PDB file of C-alpha atoms in Angstrom:
ATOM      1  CA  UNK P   1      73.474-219.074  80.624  1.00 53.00           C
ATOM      2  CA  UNK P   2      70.950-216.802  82.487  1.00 49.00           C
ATOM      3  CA  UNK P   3      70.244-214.916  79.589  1.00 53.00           C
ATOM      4  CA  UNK P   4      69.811-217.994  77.614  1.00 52.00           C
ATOM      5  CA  UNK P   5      66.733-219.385  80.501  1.00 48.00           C
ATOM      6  CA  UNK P   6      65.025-216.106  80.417  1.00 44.00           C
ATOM      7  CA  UNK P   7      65.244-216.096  76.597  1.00 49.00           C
ATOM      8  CA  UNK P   8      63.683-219.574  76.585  1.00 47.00           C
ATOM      9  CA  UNK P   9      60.581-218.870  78.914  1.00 45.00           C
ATOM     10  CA  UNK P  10      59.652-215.090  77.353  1.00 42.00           C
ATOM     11  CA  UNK P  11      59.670-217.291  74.173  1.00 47.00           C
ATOM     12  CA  UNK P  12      57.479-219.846  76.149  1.00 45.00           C
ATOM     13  CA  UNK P  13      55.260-217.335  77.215  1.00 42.00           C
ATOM     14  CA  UNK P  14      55.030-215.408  73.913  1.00 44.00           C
ATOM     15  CA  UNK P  15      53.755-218.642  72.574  1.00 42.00           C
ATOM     16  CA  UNK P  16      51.340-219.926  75.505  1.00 42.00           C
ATOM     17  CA  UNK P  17      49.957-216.097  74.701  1.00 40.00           C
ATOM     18  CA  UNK P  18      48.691-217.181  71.174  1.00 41.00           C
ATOM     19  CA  UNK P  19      47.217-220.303  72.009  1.00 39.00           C
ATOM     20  CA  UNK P  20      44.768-218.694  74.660  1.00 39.00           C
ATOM     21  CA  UNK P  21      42.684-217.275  71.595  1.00 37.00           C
ATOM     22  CA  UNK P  22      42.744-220.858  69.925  1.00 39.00           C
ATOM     23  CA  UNK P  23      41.363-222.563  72.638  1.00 38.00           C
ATOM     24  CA  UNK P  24      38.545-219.526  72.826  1.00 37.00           C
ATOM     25  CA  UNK P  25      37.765-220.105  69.275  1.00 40.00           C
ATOM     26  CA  UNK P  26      36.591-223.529  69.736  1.00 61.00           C
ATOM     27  CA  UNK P  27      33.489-222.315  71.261  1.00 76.00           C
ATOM     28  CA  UNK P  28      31.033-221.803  68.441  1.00 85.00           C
ATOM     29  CA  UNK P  29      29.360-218.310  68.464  1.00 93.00           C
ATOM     30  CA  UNK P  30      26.283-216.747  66.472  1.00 94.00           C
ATOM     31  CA  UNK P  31      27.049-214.219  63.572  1.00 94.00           C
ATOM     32  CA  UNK P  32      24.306-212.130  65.547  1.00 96.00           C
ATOM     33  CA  UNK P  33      25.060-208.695  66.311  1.00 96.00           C
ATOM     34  CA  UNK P  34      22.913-208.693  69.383  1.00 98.00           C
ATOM     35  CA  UNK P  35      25.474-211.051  70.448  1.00 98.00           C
ATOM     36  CA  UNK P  36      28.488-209.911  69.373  1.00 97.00           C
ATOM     37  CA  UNK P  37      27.290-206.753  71.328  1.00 97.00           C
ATOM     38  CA  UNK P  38      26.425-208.581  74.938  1.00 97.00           C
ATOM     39  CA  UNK P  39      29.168-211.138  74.201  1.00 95.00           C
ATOM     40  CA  UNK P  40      30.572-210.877  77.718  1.00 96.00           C
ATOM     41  CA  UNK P  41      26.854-211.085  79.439  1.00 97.00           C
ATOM     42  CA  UNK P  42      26.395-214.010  77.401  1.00 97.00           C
ATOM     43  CA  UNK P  43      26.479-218.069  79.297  1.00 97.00           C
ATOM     44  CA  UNK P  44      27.685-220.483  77.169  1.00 95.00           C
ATOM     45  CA  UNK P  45      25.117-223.637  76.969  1.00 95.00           C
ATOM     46  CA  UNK P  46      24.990-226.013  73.869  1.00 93.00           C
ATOM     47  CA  UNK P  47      22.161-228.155  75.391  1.00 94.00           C
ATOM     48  CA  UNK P  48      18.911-229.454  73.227  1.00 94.00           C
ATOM     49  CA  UNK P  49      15.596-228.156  74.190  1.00 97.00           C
ATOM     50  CA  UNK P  50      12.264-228.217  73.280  1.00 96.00           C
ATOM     51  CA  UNK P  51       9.753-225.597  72.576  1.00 96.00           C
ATOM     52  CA  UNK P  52       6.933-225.505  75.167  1.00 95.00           C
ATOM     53  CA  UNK P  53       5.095-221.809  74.388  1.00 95.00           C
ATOM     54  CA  UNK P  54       1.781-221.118  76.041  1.00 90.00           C
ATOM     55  CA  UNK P  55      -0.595-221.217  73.151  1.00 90.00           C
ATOM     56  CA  UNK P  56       1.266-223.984  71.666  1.00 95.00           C
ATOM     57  CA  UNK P  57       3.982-222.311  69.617  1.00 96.00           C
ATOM     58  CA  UNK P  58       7.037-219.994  70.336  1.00 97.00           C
ATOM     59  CA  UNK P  59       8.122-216.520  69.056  1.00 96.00           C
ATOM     60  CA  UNK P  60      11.576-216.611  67.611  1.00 97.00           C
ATOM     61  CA  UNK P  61      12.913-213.211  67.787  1.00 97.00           C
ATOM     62  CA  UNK P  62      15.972-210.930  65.799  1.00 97.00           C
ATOM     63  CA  UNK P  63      16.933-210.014  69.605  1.00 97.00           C
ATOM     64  CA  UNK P  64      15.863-210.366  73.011  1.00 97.00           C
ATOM     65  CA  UNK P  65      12.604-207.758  73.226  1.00 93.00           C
ATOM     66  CA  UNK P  66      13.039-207.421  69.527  1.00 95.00           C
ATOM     67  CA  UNK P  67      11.020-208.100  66.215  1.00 96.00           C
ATOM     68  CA  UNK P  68       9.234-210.733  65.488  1.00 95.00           C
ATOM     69  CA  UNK P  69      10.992-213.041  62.758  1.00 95.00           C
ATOM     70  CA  UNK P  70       8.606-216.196  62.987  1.00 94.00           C
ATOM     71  CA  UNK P  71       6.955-219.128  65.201  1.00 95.00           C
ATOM     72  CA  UNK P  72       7.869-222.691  65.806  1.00 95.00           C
ATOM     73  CA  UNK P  73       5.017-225.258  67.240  1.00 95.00           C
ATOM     74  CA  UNK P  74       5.585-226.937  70.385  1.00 96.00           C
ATOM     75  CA  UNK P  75       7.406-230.188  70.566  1.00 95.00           C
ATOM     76  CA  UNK P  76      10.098-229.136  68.072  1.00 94.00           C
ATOM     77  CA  UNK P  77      13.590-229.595  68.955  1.00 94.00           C
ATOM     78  CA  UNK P  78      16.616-227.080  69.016  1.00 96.00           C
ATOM     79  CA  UNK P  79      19.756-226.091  70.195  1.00 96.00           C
ATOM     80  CA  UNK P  80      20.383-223.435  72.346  1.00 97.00           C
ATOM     81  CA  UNK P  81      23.960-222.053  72.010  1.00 96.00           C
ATOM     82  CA  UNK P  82      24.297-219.492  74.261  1.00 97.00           C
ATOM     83  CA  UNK P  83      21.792-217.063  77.022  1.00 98.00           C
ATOM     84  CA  UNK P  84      21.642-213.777  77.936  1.00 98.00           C
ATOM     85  CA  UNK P  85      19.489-212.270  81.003  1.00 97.00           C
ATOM     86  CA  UNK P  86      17.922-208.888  81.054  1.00 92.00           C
ATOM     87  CA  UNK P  87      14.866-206.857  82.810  1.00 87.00           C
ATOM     88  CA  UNK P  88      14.354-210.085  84.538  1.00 91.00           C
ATOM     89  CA  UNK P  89      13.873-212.580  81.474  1.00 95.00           C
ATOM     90  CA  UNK P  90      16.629-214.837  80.148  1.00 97.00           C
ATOM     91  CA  UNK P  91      17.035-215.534  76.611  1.00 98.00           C
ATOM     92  CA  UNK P  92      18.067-218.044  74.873  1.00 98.00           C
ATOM     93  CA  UNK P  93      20.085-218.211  71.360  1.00 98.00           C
ATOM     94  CA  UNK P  94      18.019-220.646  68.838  1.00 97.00           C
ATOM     95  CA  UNK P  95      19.889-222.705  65.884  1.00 95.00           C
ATOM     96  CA  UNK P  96      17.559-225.358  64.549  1.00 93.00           C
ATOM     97  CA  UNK P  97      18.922-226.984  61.362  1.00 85.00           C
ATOM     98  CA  UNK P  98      16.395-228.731  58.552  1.00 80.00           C
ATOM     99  CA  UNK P  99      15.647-232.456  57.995  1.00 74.00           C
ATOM    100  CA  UNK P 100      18.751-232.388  55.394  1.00 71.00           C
ATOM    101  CA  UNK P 101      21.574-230.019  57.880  1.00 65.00           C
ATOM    102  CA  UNK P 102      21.556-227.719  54.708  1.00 78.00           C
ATOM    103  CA  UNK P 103      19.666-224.769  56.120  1.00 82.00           C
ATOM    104  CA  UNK P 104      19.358-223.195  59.792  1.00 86.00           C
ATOM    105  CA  UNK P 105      17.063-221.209  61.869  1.00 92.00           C
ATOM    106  CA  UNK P 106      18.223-218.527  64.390  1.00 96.00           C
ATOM    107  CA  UNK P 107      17.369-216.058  66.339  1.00 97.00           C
ATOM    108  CA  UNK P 108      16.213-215.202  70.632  1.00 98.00           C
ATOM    109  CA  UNK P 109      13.198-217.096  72.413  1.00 97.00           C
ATOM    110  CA  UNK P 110      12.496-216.632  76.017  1.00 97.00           C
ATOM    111  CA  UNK P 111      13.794-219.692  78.132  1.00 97.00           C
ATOM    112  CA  UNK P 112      10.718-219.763  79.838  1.00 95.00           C
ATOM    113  CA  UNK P 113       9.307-220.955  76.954  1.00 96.00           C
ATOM    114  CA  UNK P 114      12.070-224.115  76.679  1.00 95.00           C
ATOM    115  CA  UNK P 115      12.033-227.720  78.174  1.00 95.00           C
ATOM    116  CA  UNK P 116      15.264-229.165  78.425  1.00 96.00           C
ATOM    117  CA  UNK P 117      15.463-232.592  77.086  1.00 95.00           C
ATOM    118  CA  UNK P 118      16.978-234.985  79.373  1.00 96.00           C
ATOM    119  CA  UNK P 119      20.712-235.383  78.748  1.00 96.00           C
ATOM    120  CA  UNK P 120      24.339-236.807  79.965  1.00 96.00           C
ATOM    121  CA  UNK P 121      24.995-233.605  81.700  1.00 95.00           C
ATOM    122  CA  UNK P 122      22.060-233.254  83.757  1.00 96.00           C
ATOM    123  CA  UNK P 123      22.101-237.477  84.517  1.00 97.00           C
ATOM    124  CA  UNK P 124      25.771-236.296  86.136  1.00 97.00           C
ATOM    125  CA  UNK P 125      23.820-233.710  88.138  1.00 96.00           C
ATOM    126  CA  UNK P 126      21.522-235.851  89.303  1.00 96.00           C
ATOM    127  CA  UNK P 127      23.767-238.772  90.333  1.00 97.00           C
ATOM    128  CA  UNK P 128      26.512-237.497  91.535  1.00 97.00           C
ATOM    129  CA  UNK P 129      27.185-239.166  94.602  1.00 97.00           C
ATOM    130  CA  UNK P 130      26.825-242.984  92.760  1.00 98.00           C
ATOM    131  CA  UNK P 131      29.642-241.817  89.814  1.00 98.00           C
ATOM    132  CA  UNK P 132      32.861-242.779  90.831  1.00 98.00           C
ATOM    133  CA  UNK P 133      36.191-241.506  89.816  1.00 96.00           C
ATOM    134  CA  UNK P 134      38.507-244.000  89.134  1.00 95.00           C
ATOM    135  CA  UNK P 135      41.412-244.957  87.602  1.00 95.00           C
ATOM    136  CA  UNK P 136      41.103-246.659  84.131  1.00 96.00           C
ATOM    137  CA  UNK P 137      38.958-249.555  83.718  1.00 97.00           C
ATOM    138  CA  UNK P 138      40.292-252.231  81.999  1.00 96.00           C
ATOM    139  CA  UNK P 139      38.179-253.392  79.210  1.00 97.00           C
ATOM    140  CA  UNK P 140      38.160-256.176  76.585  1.00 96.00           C
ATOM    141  CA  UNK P 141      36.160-254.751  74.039  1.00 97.00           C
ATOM    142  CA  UNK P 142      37.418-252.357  70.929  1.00 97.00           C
ATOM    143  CA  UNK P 143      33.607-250.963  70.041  1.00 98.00           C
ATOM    144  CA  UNK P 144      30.776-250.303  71.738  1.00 98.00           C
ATOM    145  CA  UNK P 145      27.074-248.566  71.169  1.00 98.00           C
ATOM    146  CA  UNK P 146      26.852-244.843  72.706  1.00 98.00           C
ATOM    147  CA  UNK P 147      24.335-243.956  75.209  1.00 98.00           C
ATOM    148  CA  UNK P 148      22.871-240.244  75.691  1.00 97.00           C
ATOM    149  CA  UNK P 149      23.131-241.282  79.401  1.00 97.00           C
ATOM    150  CA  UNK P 150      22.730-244.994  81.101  1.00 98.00           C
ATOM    151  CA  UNK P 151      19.346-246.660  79.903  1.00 97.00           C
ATOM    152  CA  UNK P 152      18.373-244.174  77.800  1.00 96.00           C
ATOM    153  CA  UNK P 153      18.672-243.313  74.426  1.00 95.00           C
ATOM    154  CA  UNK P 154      21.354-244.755  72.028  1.00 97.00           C
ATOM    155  CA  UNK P 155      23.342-242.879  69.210  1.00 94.00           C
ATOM    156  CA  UNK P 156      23.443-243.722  66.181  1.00 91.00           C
ATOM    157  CA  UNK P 157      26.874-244.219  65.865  1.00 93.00           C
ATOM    158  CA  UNK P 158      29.399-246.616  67.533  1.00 97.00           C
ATOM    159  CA  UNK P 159      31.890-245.746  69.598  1.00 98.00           C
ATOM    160  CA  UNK P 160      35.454-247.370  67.652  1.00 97.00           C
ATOM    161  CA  UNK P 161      38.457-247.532  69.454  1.00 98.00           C
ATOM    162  CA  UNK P 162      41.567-246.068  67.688  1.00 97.00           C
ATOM    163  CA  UNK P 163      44.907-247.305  69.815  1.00 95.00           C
ATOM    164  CA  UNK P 164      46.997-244.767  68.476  1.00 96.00           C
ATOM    165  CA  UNK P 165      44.881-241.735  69.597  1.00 96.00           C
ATOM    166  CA  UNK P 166      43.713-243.625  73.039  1.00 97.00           C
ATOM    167  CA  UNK P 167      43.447-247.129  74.256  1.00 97.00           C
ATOM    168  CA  UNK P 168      39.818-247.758  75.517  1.00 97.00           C
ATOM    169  CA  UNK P 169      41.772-248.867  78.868  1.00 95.00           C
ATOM    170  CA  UNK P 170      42.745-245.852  79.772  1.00 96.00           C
ATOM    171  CA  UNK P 171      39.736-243.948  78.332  1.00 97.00           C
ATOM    172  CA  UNK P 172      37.292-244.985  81.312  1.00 98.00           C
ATOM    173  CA  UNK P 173      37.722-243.037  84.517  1.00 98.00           C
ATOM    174  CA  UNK P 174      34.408-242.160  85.867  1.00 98.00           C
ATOM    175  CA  UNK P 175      31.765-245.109  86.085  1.00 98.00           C
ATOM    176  CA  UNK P 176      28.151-245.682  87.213  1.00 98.00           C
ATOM    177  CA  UNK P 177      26.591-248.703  88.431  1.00 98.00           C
ATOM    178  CA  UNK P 178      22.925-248.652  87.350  1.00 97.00           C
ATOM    179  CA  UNK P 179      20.140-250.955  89.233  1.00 95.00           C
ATOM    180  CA  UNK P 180      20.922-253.795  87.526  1.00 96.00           C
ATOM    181  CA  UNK P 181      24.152-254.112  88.639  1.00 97.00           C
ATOM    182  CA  UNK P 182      25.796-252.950  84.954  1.00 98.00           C
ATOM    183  CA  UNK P 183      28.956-250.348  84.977  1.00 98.00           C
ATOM    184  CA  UNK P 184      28.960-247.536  82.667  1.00 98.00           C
ATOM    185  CA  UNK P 185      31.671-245.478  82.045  1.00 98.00           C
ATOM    186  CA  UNK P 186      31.440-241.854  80.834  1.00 98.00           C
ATOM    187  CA  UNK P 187      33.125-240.508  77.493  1.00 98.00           C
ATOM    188  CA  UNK P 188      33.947-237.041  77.650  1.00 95.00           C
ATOM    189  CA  UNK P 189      35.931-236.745  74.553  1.00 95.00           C
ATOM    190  CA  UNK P 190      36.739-239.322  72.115  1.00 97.00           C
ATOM    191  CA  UNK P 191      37.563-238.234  68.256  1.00 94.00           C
ATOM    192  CA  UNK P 192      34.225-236.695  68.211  1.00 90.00           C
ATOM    193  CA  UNK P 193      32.292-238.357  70.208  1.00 93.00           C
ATOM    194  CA  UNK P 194      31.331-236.583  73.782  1.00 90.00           C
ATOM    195  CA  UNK P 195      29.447-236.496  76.822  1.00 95.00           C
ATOM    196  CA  UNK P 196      28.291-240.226  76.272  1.00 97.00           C
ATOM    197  CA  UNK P 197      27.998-243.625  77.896  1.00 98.00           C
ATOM    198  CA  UNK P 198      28.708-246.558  77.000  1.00 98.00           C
ATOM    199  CA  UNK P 199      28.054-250.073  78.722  1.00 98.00           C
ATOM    200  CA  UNK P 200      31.184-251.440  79.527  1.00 98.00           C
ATOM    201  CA  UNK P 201      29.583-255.247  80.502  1.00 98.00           C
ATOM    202  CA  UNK P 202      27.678-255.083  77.274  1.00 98.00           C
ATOM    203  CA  UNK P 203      29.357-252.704  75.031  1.00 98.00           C
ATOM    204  CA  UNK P 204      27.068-253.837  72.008  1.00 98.00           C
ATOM    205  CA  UNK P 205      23.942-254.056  73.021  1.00 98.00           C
ATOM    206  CA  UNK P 206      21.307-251.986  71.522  1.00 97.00           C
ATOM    207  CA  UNK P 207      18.278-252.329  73.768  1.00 97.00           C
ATOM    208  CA  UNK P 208      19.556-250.944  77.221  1.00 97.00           C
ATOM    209  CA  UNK P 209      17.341-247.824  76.486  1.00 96.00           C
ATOM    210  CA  UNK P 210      14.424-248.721  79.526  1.00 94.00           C
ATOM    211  CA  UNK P 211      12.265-245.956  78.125  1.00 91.00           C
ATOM    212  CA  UNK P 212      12.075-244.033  81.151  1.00 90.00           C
ATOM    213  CA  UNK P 213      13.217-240.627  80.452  1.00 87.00           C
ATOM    214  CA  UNK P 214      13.590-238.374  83.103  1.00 90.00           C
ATOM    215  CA  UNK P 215      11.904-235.210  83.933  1.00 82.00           C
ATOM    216  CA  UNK P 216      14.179-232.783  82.846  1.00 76.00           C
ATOM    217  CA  UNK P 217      13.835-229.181  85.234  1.00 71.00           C
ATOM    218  CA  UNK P 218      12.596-226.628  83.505  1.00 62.00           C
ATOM    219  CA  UNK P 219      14.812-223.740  82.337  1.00 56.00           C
ATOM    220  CA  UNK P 220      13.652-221.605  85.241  1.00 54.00           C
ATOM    221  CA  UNK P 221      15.164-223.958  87.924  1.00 57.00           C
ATOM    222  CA  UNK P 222      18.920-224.286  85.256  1.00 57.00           C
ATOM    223  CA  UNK P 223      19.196-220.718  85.295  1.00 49.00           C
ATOM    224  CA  UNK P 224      22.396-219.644  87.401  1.00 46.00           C
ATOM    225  CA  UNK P 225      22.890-223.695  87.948  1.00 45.00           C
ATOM    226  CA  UNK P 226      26.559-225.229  87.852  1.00 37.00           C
ATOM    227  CA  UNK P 227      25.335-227.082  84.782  1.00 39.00           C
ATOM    228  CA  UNK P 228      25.370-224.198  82.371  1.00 38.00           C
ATOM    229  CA  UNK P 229      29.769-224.017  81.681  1.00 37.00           C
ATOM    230  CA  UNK P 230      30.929-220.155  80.495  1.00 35.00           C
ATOM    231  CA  UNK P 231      33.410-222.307  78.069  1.00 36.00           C
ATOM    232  CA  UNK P 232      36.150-225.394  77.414  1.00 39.00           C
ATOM    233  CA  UNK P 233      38.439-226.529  80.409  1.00 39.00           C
ATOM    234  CA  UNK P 234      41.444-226.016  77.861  1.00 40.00           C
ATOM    235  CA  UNK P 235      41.041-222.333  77.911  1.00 39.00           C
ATOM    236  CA  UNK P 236      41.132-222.208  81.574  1.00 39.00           C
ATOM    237  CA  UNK P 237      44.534-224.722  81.518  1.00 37.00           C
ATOM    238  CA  UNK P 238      45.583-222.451  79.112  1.00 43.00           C
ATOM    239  CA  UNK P 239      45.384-219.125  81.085  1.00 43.00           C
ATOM    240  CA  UNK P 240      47.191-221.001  84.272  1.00 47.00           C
ATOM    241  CA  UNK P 241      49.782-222.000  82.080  1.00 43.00           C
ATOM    242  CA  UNK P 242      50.530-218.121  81.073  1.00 43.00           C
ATOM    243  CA  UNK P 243      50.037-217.309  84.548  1.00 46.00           C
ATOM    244  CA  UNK P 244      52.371-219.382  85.610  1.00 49.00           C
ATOM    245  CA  UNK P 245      54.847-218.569  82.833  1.00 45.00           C
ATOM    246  CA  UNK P 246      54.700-215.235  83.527  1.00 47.00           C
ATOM    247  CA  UNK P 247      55.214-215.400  87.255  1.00 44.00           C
ATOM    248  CA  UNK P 248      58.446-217.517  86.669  1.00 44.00           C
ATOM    249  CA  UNK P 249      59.640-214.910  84.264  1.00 47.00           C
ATOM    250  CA  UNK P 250      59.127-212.027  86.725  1.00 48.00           C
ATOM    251  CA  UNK P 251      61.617-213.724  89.492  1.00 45.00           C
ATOM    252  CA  UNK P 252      64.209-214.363  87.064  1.00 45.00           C
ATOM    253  CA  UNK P 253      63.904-210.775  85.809  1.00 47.00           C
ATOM    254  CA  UNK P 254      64.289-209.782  89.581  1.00 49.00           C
ATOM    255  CA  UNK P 255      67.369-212.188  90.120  1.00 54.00           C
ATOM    256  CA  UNK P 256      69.058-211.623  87.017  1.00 47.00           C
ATOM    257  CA  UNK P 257      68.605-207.727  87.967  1.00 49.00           C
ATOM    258  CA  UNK P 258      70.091-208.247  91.598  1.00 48.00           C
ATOM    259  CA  UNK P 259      72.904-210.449  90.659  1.00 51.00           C
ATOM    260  CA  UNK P 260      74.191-208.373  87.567  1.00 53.00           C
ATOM    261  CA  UNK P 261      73.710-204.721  88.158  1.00 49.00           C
ATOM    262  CA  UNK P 262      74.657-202.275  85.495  1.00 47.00           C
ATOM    263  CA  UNK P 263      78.519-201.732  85.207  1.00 47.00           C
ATOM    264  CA  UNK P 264      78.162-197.926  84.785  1.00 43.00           C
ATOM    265  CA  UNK P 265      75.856-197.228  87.429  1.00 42.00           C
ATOM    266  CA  UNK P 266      74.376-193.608  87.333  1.00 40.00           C
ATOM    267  CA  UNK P 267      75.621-191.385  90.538  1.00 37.00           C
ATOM    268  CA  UNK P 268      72.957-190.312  93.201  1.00 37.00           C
ATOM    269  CA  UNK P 269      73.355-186.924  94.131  1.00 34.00           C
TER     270      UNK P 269
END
């Protein structure tokens, strides 16, 4: 019977083992080979910026201190996937696709040369003392229009409720109260959709967007913040899971060991 538990959780753990990587490989990561290089002294980001150069443009380089490989104008919005810091300047991985998301632009600009436009992350940064944690909110309503963060800027897709992957009622667990007395509860994840609000005393309506957007701090003032995660919280539950596999399996090694000790033991002399 012993041999059959320890059987079970070294299978356990063998399998725990290969998921690790799967959960890693969820992160998106640049075909660069600057990257692939610094991988490990690379921050994971994923936020939306916008360009803010001195003279009114930005240099987009092949690598950090590298070539040249064209300029963007001011105002123009990207993506920055990932940073690396180096003889004191942190850079930032650009992907900015077209008009038509058939064609992409890449490559390193200096972060000091980024704004970072105004989003759900930095909102929870910013108010975290009014969000509370709850358990789930009970709601009435089966669609509702996505906010960026409360009062600001709307997506252009609903948020639909699909029962059989999770009931809006127990989707709701962390809500903020804006001015005007309206809750809004945060959507982390939901069959796409993430890091989003939506109005949960009116789910539908369009025009909650005051127009105020916040002033975003600049990249300087992010760098080293809490705000920037190194990756998803599944890899982490992951790890602990083969962690804690493994430890298991190392006291029943011991015990088995101790309670059936070879029957030919070898002699000391």
């Amino acid at each position: 019977m012993k041999r059959k538990i320890l059987t079970l959780f070294l299978a356990l753990l063998a399998v725990l083992a290969l998921t690790v990587p799967a959960f890693a490989d969820a992160v998106w990561e640049p075909e660069d080979s600057f990257f692939q290089r610094h991988r490990d002294q690379c921050d994971y980001v994923n936020r939306s910026y916008e360009l803010a150069g001195y003279d009114g443009e930005v240099t987009v380089f092949t690598a950090p201190g590298g070539m040249n490989k064209l300029t963007l104008s001011n105002g123009t919005r990207v993506n920055i996937s990932h940073t690396w810091e180096g003889k004191g300047t942190t850079w930032g991985y650009l992907v900015r696709w077209d008009e038509d998301w058939h064609d992409r632009t890449e490559g390193w600009v200096p972060m000091d040369d980024m704004t970072l436009v105004y989003d759900s992350q930095q909102f929870m940064a910013d108010h975290a003392s009014e969000i509370a944690e709850t358990g789930p909110v009970p709601v009435d309503f089966h669609e509702a229009v996505l906010y960026n963060y409360p009062n600001g800027s709307t997506w252009e897709n609903t948020l639909k409720e699909d029962a059989d992957y999770q009931p809006f009622g127990e989707l709701f667990t962390r809500v903020y109260t804006d001015e005007a007395g309206l809750r809004w509860g945060f959507v982390g994840y939901y069959l796409g959709h993430l890091d989003s609000w939506v109005c949960l005393d009116d789910p539908m309506n369009k025009e909650l967007d005051t127009g105020i957007v916040p002033v975003s701090p600049s990249a300087a003032q992010l760098r080293g913040s809490a705000t920037v995660t190194a990756g998803p919280p599944a890899l982490l539950i992951a790890a602990g899971l083969v962690a804690g596999v493994a430890v298991v399996t190392a006291v029943l090694l011991l015990r088995f060991k101790k309670t059936n000790p070879p029957k030919n033991p070898s002699k000391t002399v």
